[in-house]
Each structure stands twice: as structure tokens, then as C-alpha cells.
Coordinates of C-alpha atoms in Angstrom, one line a residue:
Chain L
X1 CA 0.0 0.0 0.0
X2 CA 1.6 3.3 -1.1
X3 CA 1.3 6.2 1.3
X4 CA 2.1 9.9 0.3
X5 CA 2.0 13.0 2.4
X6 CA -0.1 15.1 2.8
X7 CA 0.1 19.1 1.0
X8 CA 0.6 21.1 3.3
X9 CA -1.7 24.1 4.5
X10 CA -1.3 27.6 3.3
X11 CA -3.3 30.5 4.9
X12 CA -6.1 32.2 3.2
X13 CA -4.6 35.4 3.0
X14 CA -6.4 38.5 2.7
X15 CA -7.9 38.4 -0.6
X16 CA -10.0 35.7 -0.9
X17 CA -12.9 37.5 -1.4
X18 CA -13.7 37.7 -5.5
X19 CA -12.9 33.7 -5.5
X20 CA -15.1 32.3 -2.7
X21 CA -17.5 35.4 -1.2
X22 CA -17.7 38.0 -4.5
X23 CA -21.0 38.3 -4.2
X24 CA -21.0 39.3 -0.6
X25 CA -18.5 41.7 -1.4
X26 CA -19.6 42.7 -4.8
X27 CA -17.5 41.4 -6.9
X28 CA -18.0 40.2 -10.7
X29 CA -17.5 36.9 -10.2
X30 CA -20.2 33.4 -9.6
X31 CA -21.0 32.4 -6.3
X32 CA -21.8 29.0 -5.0
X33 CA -21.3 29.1 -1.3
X34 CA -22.8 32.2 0.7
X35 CA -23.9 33.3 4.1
X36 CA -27.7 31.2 3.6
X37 CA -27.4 27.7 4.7
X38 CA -31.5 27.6 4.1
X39 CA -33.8 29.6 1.9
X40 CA -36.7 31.3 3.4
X41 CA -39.2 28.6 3.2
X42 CA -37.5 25.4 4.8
X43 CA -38.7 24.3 7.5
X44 CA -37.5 24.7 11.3
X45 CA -36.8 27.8 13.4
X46 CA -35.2 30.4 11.3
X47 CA -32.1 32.0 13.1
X48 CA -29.0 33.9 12.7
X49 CA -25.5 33.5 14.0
X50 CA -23.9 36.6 14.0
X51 CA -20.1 37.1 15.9
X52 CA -17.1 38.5 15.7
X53 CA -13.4 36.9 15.2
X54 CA -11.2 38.7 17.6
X55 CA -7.2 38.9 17.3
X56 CA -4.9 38.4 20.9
X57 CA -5.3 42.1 21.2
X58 CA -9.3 41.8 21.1
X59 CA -9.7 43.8 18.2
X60 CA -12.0 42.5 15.6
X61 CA -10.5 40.5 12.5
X62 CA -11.8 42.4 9.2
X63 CA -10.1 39.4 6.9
X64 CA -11.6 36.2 8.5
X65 CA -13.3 34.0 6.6
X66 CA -15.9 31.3 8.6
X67 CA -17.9 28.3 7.3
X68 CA -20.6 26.5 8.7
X69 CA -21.2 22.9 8.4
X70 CA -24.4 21.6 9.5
X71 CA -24.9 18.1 9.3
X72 CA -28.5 17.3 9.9
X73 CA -29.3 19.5 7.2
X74 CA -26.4 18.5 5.4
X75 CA -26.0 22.3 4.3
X76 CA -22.8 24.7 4.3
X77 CA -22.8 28.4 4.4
X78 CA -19.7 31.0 4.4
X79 CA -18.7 34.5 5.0
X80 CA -15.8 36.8 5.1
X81 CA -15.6 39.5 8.2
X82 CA -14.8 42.5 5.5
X83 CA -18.4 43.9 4.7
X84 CA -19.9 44.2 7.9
X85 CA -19.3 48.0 9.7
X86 CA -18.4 45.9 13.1
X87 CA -16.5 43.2 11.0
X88 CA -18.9 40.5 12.1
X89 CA -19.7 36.8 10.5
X90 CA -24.0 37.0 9.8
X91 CA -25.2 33.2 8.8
X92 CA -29.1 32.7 8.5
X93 CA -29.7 29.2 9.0
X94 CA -32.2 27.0 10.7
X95 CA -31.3 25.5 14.4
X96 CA -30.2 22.5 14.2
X97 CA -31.6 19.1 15.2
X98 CA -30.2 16.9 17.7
X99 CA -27.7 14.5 15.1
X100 CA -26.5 11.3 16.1
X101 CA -27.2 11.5 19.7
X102 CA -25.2 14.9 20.3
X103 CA -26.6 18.2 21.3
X104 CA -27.6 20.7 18.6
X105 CA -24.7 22.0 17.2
X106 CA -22.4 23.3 13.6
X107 CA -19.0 22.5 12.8
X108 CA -17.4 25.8 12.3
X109 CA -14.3 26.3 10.5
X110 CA -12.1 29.3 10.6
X111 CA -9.4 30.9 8.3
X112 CA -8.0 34.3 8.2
X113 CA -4.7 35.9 6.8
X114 CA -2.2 35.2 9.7
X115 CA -3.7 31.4 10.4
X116 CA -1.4 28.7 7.8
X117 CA -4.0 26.4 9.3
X118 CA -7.8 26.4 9.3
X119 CA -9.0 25.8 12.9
X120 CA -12.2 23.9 13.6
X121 CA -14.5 24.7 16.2
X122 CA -17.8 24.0 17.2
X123 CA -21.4 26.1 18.1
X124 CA -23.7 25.0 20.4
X125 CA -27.1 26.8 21.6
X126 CA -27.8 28.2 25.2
X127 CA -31.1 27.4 25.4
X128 CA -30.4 23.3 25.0
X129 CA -29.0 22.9 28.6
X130 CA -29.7 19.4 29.0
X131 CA -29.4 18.4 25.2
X132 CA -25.4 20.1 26.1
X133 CA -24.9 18.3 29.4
X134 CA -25.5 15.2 28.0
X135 CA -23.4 15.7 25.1
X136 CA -19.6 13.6 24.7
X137 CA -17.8 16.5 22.9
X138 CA -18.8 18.9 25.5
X139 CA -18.1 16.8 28.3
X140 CA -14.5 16.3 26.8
X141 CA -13.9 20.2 27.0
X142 CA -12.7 21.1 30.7
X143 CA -15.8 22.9 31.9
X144 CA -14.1 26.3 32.6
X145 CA -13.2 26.7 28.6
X146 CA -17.1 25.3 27.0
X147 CA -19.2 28.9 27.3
X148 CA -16.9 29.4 24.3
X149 CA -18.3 27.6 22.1
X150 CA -21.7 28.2 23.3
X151 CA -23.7 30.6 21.2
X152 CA -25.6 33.0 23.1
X153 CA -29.9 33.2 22.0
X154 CA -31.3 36.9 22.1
X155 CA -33.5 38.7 19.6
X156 CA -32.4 41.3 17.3
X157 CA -35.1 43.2 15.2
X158 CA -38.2 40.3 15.7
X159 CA -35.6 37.4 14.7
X160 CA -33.8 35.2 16.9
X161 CA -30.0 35.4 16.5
X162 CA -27.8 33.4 18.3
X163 CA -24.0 35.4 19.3
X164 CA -21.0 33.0 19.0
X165 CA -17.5 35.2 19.1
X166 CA -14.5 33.5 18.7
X167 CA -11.8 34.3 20.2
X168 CA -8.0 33.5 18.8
X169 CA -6.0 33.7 21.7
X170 CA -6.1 35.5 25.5
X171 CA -8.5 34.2 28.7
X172 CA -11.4 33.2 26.9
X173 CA -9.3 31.4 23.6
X174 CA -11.9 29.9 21.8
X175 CA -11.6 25.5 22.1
X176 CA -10.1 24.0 18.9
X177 CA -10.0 20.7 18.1
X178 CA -7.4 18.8 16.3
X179 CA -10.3 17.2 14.4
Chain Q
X1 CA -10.2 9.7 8.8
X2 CA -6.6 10.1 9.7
X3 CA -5.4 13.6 11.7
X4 CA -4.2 16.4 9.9
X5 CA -0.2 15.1 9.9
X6 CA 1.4 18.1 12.2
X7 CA 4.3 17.3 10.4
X8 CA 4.0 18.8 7.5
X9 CA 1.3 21.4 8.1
X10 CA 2.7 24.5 9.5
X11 CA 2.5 25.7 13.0
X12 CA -0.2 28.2 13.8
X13 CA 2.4 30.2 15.2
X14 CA 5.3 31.0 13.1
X15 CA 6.4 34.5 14.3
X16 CA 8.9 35.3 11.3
X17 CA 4.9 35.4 9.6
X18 CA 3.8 38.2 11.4
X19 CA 0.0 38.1 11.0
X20 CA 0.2 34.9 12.9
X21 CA 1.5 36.7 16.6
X22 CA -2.1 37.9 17.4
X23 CA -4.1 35.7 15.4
X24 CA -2.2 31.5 15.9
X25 CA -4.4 29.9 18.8
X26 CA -2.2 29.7 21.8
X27 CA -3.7 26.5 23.6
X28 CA -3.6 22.7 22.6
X29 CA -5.8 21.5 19.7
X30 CA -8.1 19.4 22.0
X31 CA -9.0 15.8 20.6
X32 CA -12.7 15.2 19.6
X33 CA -14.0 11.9 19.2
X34 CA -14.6 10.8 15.8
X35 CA -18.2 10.8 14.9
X36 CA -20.6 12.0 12.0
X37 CA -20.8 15.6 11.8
X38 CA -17.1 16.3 10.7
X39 CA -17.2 13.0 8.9
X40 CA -19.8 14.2 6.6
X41 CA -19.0 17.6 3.9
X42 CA -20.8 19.1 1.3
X43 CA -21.6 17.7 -2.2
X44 CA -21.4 19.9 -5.2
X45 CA -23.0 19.0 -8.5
X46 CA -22.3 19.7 -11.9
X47 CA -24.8 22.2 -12.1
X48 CA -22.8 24.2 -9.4
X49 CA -20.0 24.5 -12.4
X50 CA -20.4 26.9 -15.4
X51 CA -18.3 26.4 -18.7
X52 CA -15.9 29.1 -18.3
X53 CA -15.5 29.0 -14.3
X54 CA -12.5 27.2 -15.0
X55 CA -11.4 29.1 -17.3
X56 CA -9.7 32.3 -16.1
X57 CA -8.6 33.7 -19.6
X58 CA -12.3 33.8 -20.3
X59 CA -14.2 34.4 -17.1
X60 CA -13.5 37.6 -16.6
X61 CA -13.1 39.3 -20.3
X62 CA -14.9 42.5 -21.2
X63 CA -13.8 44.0 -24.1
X64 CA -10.4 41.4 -25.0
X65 CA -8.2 39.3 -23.4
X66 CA -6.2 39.3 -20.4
X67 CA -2.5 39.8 -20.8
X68 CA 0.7 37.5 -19.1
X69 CA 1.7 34.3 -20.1
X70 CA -1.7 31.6 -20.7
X71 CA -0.8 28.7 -18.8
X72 CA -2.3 25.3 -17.7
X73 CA -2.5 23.9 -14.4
X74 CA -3.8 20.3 -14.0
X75 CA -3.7 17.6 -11.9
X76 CA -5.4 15.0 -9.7
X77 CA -6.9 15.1 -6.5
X78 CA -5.8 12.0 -4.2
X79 CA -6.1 11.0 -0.7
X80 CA -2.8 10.1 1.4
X81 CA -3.3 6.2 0.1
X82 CA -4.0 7.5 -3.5
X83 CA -7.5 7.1 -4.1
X84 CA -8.6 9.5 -6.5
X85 CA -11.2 11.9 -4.8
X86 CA -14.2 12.6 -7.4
X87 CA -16.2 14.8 -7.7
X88 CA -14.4 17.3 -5.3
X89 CA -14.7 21.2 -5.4
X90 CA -11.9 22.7 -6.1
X91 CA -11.7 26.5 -6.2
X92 CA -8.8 28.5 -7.0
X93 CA -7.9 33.0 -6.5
X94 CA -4.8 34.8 -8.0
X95 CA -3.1 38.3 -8.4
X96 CA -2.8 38.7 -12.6
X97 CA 0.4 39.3 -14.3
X98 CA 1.4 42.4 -13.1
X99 CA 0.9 40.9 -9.4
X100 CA -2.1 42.8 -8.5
X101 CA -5.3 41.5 -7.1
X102 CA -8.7 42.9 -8.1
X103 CA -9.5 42.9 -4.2
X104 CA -10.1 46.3 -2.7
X105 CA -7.8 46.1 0.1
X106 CA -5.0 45.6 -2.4
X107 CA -3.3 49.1 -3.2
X108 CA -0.2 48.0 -4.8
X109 CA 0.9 50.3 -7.4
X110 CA 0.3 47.6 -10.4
X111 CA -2.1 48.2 -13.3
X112 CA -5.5 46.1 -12.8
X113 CA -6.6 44.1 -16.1
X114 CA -10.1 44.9 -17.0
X115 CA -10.4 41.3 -18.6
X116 CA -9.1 39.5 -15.5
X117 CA -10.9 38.7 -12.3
X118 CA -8.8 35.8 -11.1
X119 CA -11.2 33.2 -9.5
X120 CA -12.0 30.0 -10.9
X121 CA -13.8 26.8 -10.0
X122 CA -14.0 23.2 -11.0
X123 CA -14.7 19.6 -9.7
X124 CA -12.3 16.5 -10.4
X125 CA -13.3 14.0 -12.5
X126 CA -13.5 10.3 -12.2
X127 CA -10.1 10.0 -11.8
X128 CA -9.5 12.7 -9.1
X129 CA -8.1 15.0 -12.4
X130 CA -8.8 18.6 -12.6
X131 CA -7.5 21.5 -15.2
X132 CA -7.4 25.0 -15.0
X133 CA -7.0 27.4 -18.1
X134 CA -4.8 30.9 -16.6
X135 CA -2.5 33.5 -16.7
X136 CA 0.5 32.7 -14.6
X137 CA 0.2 34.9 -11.3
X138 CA 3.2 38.1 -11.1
X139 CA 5.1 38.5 -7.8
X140 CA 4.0 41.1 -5.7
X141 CA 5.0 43.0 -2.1
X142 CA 3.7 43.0 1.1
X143 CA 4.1 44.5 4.1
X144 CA 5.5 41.4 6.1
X145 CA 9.3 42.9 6.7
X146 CA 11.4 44.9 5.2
X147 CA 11.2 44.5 1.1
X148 CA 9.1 41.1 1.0
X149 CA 7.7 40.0 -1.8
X150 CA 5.5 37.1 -2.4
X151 CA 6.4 34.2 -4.7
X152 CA 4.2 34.0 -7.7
X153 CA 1.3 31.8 -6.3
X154 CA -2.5 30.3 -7.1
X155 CA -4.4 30.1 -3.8
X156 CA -6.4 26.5 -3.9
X157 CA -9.2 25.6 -1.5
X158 CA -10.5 21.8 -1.6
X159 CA -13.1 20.4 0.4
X160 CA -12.4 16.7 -0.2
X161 CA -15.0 14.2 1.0
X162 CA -16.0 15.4 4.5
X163 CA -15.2 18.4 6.4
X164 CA -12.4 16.8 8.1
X165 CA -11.1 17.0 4.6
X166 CA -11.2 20.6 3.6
X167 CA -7.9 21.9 2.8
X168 CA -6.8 25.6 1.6
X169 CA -3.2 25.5 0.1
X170 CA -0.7 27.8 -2.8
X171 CA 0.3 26.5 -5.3
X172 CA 3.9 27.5 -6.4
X173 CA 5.5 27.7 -9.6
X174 CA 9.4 25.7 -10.0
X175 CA 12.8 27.8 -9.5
X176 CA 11.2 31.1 -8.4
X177 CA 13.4 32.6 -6.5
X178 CA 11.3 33.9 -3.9
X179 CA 10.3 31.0 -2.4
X180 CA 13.1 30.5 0.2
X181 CA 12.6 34.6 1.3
X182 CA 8.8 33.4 2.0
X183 CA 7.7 33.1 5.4
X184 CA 4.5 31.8 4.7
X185 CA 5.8 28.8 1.8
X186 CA 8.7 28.4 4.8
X187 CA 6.2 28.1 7.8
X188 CA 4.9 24.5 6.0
X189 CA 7.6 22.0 7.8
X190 CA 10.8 21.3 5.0
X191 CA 9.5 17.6 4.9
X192 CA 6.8 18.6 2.6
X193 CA 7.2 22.0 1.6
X194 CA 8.1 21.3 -2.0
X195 CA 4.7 19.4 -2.3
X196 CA 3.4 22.9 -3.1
X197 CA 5.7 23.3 -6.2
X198 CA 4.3 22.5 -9.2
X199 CA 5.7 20.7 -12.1
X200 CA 6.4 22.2 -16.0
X201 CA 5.3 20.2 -17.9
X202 CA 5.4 19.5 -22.1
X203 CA 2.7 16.7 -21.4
X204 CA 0.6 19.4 -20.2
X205 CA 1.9 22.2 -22.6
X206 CA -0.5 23.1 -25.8
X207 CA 1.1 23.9 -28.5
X208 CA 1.0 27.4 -29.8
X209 CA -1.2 27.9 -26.7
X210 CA -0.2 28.4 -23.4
X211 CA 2.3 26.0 -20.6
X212 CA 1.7 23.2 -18.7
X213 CA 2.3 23.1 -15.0
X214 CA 1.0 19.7 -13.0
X215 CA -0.4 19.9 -9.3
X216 CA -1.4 16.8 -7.5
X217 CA -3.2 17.4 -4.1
X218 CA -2.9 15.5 -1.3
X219 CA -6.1 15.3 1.0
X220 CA -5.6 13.0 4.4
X221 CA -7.0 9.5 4.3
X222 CA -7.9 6.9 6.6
X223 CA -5.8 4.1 7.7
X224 CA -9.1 2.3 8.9
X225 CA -10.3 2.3 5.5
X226 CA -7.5 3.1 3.2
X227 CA -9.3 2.1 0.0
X228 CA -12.3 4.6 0.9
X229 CA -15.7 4.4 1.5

């Protein structure tokens, strides 16, 4: 059995915007992947995540670019930090079912200029307390560091929006996982 | 699905890359037990694909061609055990000749091309193959240290069959002599490095048309189930 290595990472840099967002940031180019993981009429509880990516000095990161994997719906959604006044990610989505006997939750994955490596991450939901007690990946995290990957519910102009921040290094370093 | 091998993927902190002092996560990757959701990744059909997305001579002409050098890039996707992955997304962004980038953030002083945009997409074939019609990418500087400069370069990301998969590389082009003044080729470990170097090639050169540079892509495997699913 042959076995070759593996090509190596390379960050994203800073402008990946015209190849995989243009049309979020207006750019003459196709789109295939955008900040929609559902269209208006599927069916669940529409919601938004909205956060921020925040560098060691807690300033937010205008060049980041997050994707969302959710896979009870099986759908994946991205968006770049660079058009947004506050530099925040916005995602509307659906909230996800229960998958496989875990809590509710997204794979998130998170490149930027500076990063040679993507870093994965998951969101989880505040209001599924037991669902997240319960829940193996969770429960792996030392319990001091998991309110960072939950995502905070609130309401925001008659829509629920869930807050998930992510911080790259400092007290509250978001959990990555060497998945 | 095998790790990412932190032996030839660079360190998230790699301070003679400056960017990375504020931005490389400071604690331990924590382990996550293997199960479904990162196991699973998006699907992309053919009708995701136009004609000319991978096409970048084409794409982005408005009233002629683009100018530089036409070249080919092709290759095949495989997985660490060589299984061709199929069907695989593959989506590629690059400065045109003059090393300038149509993004808005970039304000170096080289002329834009109105008939180049510089993004391209495709998906690999049965075989794991792929091909790219372009313009071969110029050098350009950046604000890293003193008088840095960036090797010529195509930016690739690849999702592969799951998200555990995903990977977003550069493609380099052979001899430039950039490469060993560039923190960011230089932060991949040397073990691997020159994986990101891609071939000339006459096999791939048309005649009268444009030159032929071959780029396989590695994704990770599994030793579980090294002959895939």
C-alpha cells in the first residue's frame, strides 16, 4: 500500500474574497457558497448567528473568513468578516436538530490571513442545557473553557439570532479541536 | 479519517509570519472523538459548475483578453493512500500578471486588467483530475518585513469528501526565486514543503497555446479504510 503526504496548508490570506464570497462583497465573479445555509421557506426555526473573530489584542479581524457545516441538514454556508461596519460573521440558517445523539450544534471552521492552518471549532445553543450536558464532545472540554463555544440566544429586530464570538487567543481562547 | 499530519502542516504560530503573533491559537488542539458531523462535507454537483468558471482567460473578459503568459494547471486530486477523490470542489484566486489582485484592500501600485478577475472553480473528474485554463500569477510586495515579496502563487481551497477534509493551500511555480525569502511557503515544515511546487510540464503544454504546469493534491485519508468508502 503506497502512502504519500499530505500538501501542506497555506493561509487564506487576505484576498479571498472575488474567489469564494464575491458576491458578498460585490464582486464580478459566480457564487456558489454564501452566508444562507437555508432559503426562506425550509422548514425549522429560522435563526442567525452573528459574531465577531477577535485577534490576541481583542480587536476585531476584518479578513476572516468562517464556514458552517451543518450536518442534519447537510448544508454549508460562508462569510468573510470584511463587509460588515463591526466586521462580524451574519449566517441565517435553521437551528439544528439533535444528530447522532449529540446536542444541537455546527461544525465551524475558521481561516484568516495570519492562520497557515484552518482551525475547527464548534457552536452550540444556550437554550439546549440538557441536550449540552449530555453531550460527549462537550463533556471532553474542561468545563471552565465550554461557554466558548456556546452561542448565546437573544433577539435582534423580531428574529432570533444566536452570538458566537471567537476568540483566537487571550482568557477566553476559543476551544479548537485537532479534528 | 486520519489527523491532519502536524508534520507537514505548519504551525499556527510561526512569528517570522507576522500576522500569525495575534491571530495562531495559543492552547492545545483538543482531541474530539470521531463521529458524523465532521465525517460528513458538502456535495457539489455539476450544475454548481459553469463552462468558463475554469477558465480564467475567459471568465473575466470584457472588451479582450487578459494579458501575461496563458498557462495550464492540471492535476489530480488523491487521498494520502491514493484514491482518486471525485467529484471534489476545487476552487482557486490569483493576483494577474502584473501581481495585482482585483480585491479592494490591495493598493499595490500595479495596473488592474479589465479582462481578468482571477477566480475559478471546477470539480475532479472520475479520476481525481482537474484543469485550470490561466494567466501565470506576477510576484508582488507586502508589508511582512522589510522588502518582501511574495512568490508568484495560485491560492487552492479543496473540500475533499468530508469536512475533516477541507484543505486551503498555494500553489507554487518551480525555480522562483522567492520562495526560500517566504515566510508563509517556509512556515509548511521542509518535509513537505516542496509538495506545493508545481511541475512544467510538455505533457501538459498546448502547442502554440499556453504552458503546462502539474499539481497533484494530497487530501488525508484513513488508515481504517484506506481504500475509501
Amino acid at each position: 500500500m503506497i502512502e504519500l503526504l499530505q500538501t501542506p496548508s497555506q493561509t487564506v490570506g487576505p484576498y479571498f474574497a472575488y474567489g469564494l464570497v464575491p458576491k458578498q462583497y460585490g464582486y464580478n465573479h459566480t457564487n456558489i457558497i454564501t452566508g444562507s445555509l437555508v432559503d426562506e421557506n425550509s422548514a425549522g426555526e429560522h435563526i442567525q448567528i452573528i459574531g465577531q473573530v477577535l485577534d490576541g489584542e481583542g480587536v476585531a479581524i476584518p479578513d476572516a473568513m468562517i464556514e458552517l457545516w451543518q450536518p442534519d441538514i447537510k448544508a454549508i454556508g460562508r462569510f468573510g468578516t470584511g463587509t460588515d461596519e463591526q466586521n462580524r460573521f451574519i449566517f441565517n440558517t435553521i437551528k439544528p436538530q439533535s444528530f447522532e445523539g449529540q446536542a444541537p450544534h455546527i461544525s465551524v471552521v475558521v481561516m484568516m490571513r495570519g492562520l497557515l492552518v484552518h482551525a475547527f471549532t464548534r457552536l452550540y445553543f444556550s437554550d439546549e442545557t440538557e441536550a449540552n450536558a449530555q453531550d460527549e464532545v462537550l463533556r471532553s472540554v474542561p468545563e471552565e473553557r465550554r461557554a466558548t463555544l456556546i452561542a448565546q440566544r437573544g433577539e435582534l429586530g423580531g428574529k432570533t439570532v444566536y452570538t458566537f464570538d471567537i476568540h483566537m487567543q487571550g482568557d477566553n481562547e476559543t476551544v479548537f479541536f485537532d479534528v | 479519517m486520519d489527523k491532519r499530519d502536524w508534520l507537514v502542516h505548519p504551525s499556527y504560530l510561526f512569528p517570522d509570519y507576522q500576522s500569525t503573533i495575534l491571530r495562531a491559537p495559543k492552547r492545545e488542539l483538543l482531541p474530539i472523538k470521531a463521529n458524523l458531523s465532521e465525517r460528513t462535507g458538502p456535495v457539489f454537483g455539476l450544475d454548481s459548475i459553469s463552462p468558463l468558471d475554469n477558465d480564467l482567460t475567459k471568465n473575466g473578459c470584457v472588451n479582450g483578453e487578459p494579458l501575461g503568459e496563458r498557462i495550464v494547471v492540471s492535476g489530480r486530486v488523491l487521498d494520502q493512500f491514493g484514491q482518486p477523490i471525485r467529484h471534489t470542489l476545487i476552487e482557486i484566486w490569483q493576483a494577474n500578471a502584473a501581481g495585482r489582485y482585483v480585491h479592494k484592500v490591495d493598493q499595490h501600485a500595479a495596473p488592474l486588467d479589465p479582462n481578468f478577475v482571477g477566480g475559478g472553480r471546477t470539480l475532479t473528474d472520475e479520476e481525481g483530475r482537474y484543469k485550470f485554463y490561466t494567466i501565470k500569477p506576477g510576484a508582488y510586495p507586502w508589508g511582512n518585513h522589510h522588502n518582501a515579496w511574495r512568490p508568484n502563487h495560485i491560492h487552492f481551497s479543496l473540500f475533499g469528501p468530508q469536512i475533516a477534509t477541507r484543505l486551503v493551500t498555494q500553489m507554487y511555480f518551480p525555480g522562483d526565486p522567492l520562495l526560500q525569502y517566504d515566510p508563509i511557503y517556509k512556515g509548511a515544515p521542509e518535509k513537505n514543503r516542496e509538495a506545493m511546487i508545481s511541475k512544467f510540464t510538455l505533457d501538459l503544454t498546448e502547442p502554440n497555446f499556453a504552458l503546462g504546469y502539474e499539481f497533484d493534491i494530497i487530501l488525508r485519508g484513513s488508515h481504517a479504510n484506506p481504500f475509501g468508502i
